[in-house]
Amino acid sequence: MFTILRVLFLVKIGQEWLIRKSDLGRNTIRELAHNPNRYPTQKTMQKIFKVLRAFDPKIRADDFWDM
């Protein structure tokens, strides 16, 4: 299982870029990146994956959080 922070590192994009592209708050992205026990809402998850799937269309929520 990956964390958001690990994926951002692997695809060489930063948290600020994800914040701008996903239209999510800085605190939300930071908390998801650094706290493995934090689960996003369905709407937040959709926004994140809409952006990350531009890099890898096979990314799934199961890769990040226990579903």
Backbone as a chain_set.jsonl record, in Angstrom:
{"seq": "MFTILRVLFLVKIGQEWLIRKSDLGRNTIRELAHNPNRYPTQKTMQKIFKVLRAFDPKIRADDFWDM", "coords": {"N": [[0.849, -1.175, 0.0], [0.531, 2.217, -0.804], [1.395, 5.602, 0.154], [-0.009, 8.857, -0.269], [2.045, 10.725, -0.325], [4.265, 9.155, -1.06], [3.585, 8.409, -3.683], [3.504, 10.916, -4.922], [6.199, 11.511, -4.778], [7.254, 9.44, -6.371], [6.235, 10.001, -8.945], [7.309, 12.398, -9.31], [6.065, 14.866, -8.642], [4.844, 17.637, -6.767], [3.341, 18.385, -3.548], [2.147, 20.903, -3.588], [1.531, 21.241, -6.282], [-0.388, 19.222, -6.623], [-2.322, 20.214, -4.905], [-3.104, 22.582, -6.236], [-4.051, 21.526, -8.709], [-6.06, 19.717, -7.93], [-7.798, 21.224, -6.505], [-8.048, 21.138, -3.759], [-7.652, 21.659, -0.218], [-4.64, 22.829, 1.346], [-4.06, 21.828, 3.921], [-5.567, 19.483, 3.919], [-4.348, 17.856, 1.922], [-1.764, 17.713, 2.977], [-2.246, 16.407, 5.426], [-3.261, 13.925, 4.515], [-1.015, 13.027, 3.194], [0.888, 12.676, 5.197], [-0.238, 11.277, 7.312], [-0.947, 8.092, 7.788], [-3.22, 6.95, 8.829], [-5.357, 8.486, 8.203], [-8.299, 8.863, 6.399], [-9.726, 9.862, 3.342], [-12.678, 11.747, 2.347], [-15.261, 10.588, 0.108], [-15.616, 12.412, -1.985], [-13.253, 13.941, -1.866], [-11.403, 11.943, -2.423], [-12.115, 11.355, -5.07], [-11.372, 13.736, -6.361], [-8.589, 13.713, -5.99], [-7.842, 11.364, -7.365], [-8.662, 11.931, -9.934], [-6.737, 13.729, -10.77], [-4.312, 12.263, -10.334], [-4.644, 10.091, -12.02], [-3.992, 11.033, -14.481], [-1.346, 10.545, -14.708], [-1.123, 7.816, -14.245], [-3.392, 5.696, -15.326], [-4.26, 3.392, -14.111], [-4.309, 3.611, -11.379], [-5.722, 2.968, -8.233], [-8.069, 3.314, -5.523], [-7.646, 1.376, -3.615], [-4.929, 1.07, -3.648], [-3.987, 2.94, -1.937], [-5.573, 3.231, 0.387], [-7.153, 1.09, 2.798], [-9.889, -0.535, 1.665]], "CA": [[0.0, 0.0, 0.0], [1.283, 3.458, -0.922], [0.815, 6.821, 0.703], [-0.047, 9.928, -1.267], [3.38, 11.322, -0.369], [5.135, 8.252, -1.823], [3.219, 8.509, -5.1], [3.966, 12.223, -5.393], [7.641, 11.379, -4.958], [7.528, 8.538, -7.492], [5.941, 10.638, -10.23], [8.046, 13.665, -9.285], [5.232, 16.06, -8.526], [4.812, 18.079, -5.39], [2.056, 18.582, -2.895], [1.552, 22.165, -4.042], [0.961, 20.989, -7.606], [-1.613, 18.456, -6.405], [-3.283, 21.14, -4.291], [-3.637, 23.453, -7.291], [-4.784, 20.755, -9.72], [-7.223, 19.027, -7.37], [-8.647, 22.216, -5.845], [-8.22, 20.746, -2.364], [-6.915, 22.495, 0.712], [-3.267, 22.472, 1.706], [-4.092, 20.987, 5.117], [-6.116, 18.172, 3.551], [-3.31, 17.099, 1.222], [-0.669, 17.482, 3.926], [-2.693, 15.39, 6.384], [-3.323, 12.64, 3.814], [0.345, 12.632, 2.83], [1.723, 12.359, 6.353], [-0.941, 10.479, 8.312], [-1.476, 6.892, 7.129], [-4.507, 6.576, 9.428], [-6.372, 9.445, 7.742], [-9.026, 8.449, 5.2], [-10.434, 11.001, 2.739], [-14.076, 11.549, 1.975], [-15.411, 10.099, -1.268], [-15.424, 13.545, -2.898], [-11.823, 14.247, -1.852], [-10.75, 10.849, -3.133], [-12.382, 11.534, -6.498], [-10.553, 14.849, -6.851], [-7.193, 13.271, -6.021], [-7.631, 10.376, -8.417], [-8.825, 12.581, -11.237], [-5.431, 14.306, -11.087], [-3.27, 11.237, -10.388], [-4.854, 9.184, -13.155], [-3.334, 11.611, -15.653], [-0.03, 9.907, -14.74], [-1.289, 6.361, -14.304], [-4.831, 5.416, -15.338], [-4.559, 2.18, -13.346], [-4.303, 3.901, -9.943], [-6.997, 2.673, -7.572], [-8.131, 3.706, -4.116], [-7.072, 0.273, -2.831], [-3.479, 1.252, -3.603], [-3.671, 3.93, -0.908], [-6.328, 3.039, 1.619], [-7.902, -0.16, 2.912], [-11.281, -0.28, 1.29]], "C": [[0.896, 1.241, 0.0], [0.637, 4.554, -0.083], [0.814, 7.85, -0.418], [1.345, 10.534, -1.426], [4.333, 10.467, -1.205], [4.841, 8.351, -3.321], [3.677, 9.839, -5.674], [5.469, 12.185, -5.652], [7.957, 10.539, -6.196], [7.275, 9.19, -8.845], [6.53, 12.045, -10.32], [7.144, 14.893, -9.403], [5.151, 16.411, -7.053], [3.406, 18.238, -4.849], [1.377, 19.848, -3.396], [0.899, 22.007, -5.41], [-0.362, 20.247, -7.469], [-2.701, 19.335, -5.792], [-3.922, 22.018, -5.359], [-4.516, 22.683, -8.271], [-6.069, 20.133, -9.179], [-8.215, 19.982, -6.724], [-9.009, 21.783, -4.422], [-7.362, 21.646, -1.489], [-5.538, 21.94, 1.041], [-3.25, 21.53, 2.909], [-4.607, 19.585, 4.814], [-5.049, 17.312, 2.903], [-2.167, 16.764, 2.17], [-1.038, 16.367, 4.905], [-2.747, 14.003, 5.735], [-1.929, 12.117, 3.479], [1.141, 12.121, 4.027], [1.057, 11.479, 7.402], [-1.57, 9.252, 7.649], [-2.824, 6.431, 7.689], [-5.648, 7.478, 8.984], [-6.982, 8.955, 6.445], [-9.785, 9.647, 4.638], [-11.912, 10.685, 2.537], [-14.115, 11.07, 0.526], [-15.131, 11.218, -2.274], [-13.939, 13.929, -2.997], [-11.05, 13.196, -2.633], [-10.929, 10.998, -4.644], [-11.52, 12.637, -7.088], [-9.086, 14.442, -6.975], [-6.955, 12.329, -7.193], [-7.844, 10.939, -9.806], [-7.482, 13.153, -11.698], [-4.378, 13.211, -11.264], [-3.432, 10.283, -11.564], [-4.327, 9.766, -14.464], [-1.941, 10.989, -15.819], [-0.133, 8.398, -14.895], [-2.772, 6.034, -14.213], [-5.229, 4.192, -14.519], [-4.582, 2.402, -11.837], [-5.698, 3.662, -9.374], [-6.931, 3.103, -6.116], [-7.513, 2.632, -3.224], [-5.554, 0.369, -2.72], [-3.061, 2.155, -2.448], [-4.317, 3.642, 0.436], [-7.008, 1.682, 1.613], [-9.358, 0.137, 2.644], [-12.125, -1.495, 1.577]], "O": [[1.894, 1.298, 0.719], [-0.516, 4.442, 0.332], [1.552, 7.722, -1.395], [1.773, 10.824, -2.543], [5.125, 11.005, -1.979], [5.766, 8.372, -4.133], [4.184, 9.888, -6.795], [5.952, 12.758, -6.629], [8.835, 10.897, -6.981], [8.023, 8.954, -9.794], [6.281, 12.78, -11.275], [7.424, 15.824, -10.158], [5.37, 15.558, -6.193], [2.423, 18.226, -5.589], [0.163, 19.863, -3.605], [-0.163, 22.575, -5.665], [-1.344, 20.598, -8.122], [-3.875, 19.201, -6.136], [-5.142, 22.18, -5.385], [-5.605, 23.139, -8.622], [-7.061, 20.035, -9.902], [-9.346, 19.597, -6.427], [-10.118, 22.026, -3.944], [-6.451, 22.315, -1.976], [-5.315, 20.73, 1.013], [-2.51, 20.546, 2.917], [-4.131, 18.608, 5.392], [-4.862, 16.159, 3.292], [-1.66, 15.642, 2.159], [-0.225, 15.483, 5.177], [-2.325, 13.018, 6.342], [-1.694, 10.909, 3.48], [1.976, 11.229, 3.882], [1.736, 10.982, 8.301], [-2.618, 9.365, 7.015], [-3.495, 5.602, 7.073], [-6.797, 7.246, 9.36], [-6.261, 8.662, 5.49], [-10.427, 10.375, 5.396], [-12.334, 9.528, 2.553], [-13.116, 11.143, -0.189], [-14.482, 10.991, -3.295], [-13.437, 14.206, -4.086], [-10.153, 13.522, -3.41], [-9.985, 10.786, -5.406], [-10.993, 12.493, -8.192], [-8.422, 14.787, -7.953], [-5.979, 12.479, -7.928], [-7.245, 10.451, -10.765], [-7.137, 13.068, -12.876], [-3.63, 13.228, -12.241], [-2.446, 9.728, -12.049], [-4.229, 9.047, -15.458], [-1.419, 10.913, -16.932], [0.671, 7.778, -15.591], [-3.35, 6.09, -13.127], [-6.414, 3.98, -14.261], [-4.851, 1.464, -11.087], [-6.706, 4.086, -9.94], [-5.846, 3.238, -5.55], [-6.921, 2.947, -2.191], [-4.961, -0.191, -1.798], [-1.903, 2.134, -2.031], [-3.693, 3.788, 1.487], [-7.395, 1.178, 0.559], [-9.977, 0.96, 3.318], [-13.331, -1.482, 1.33]]}, "num_chains": 1, "name": "protein.A"}
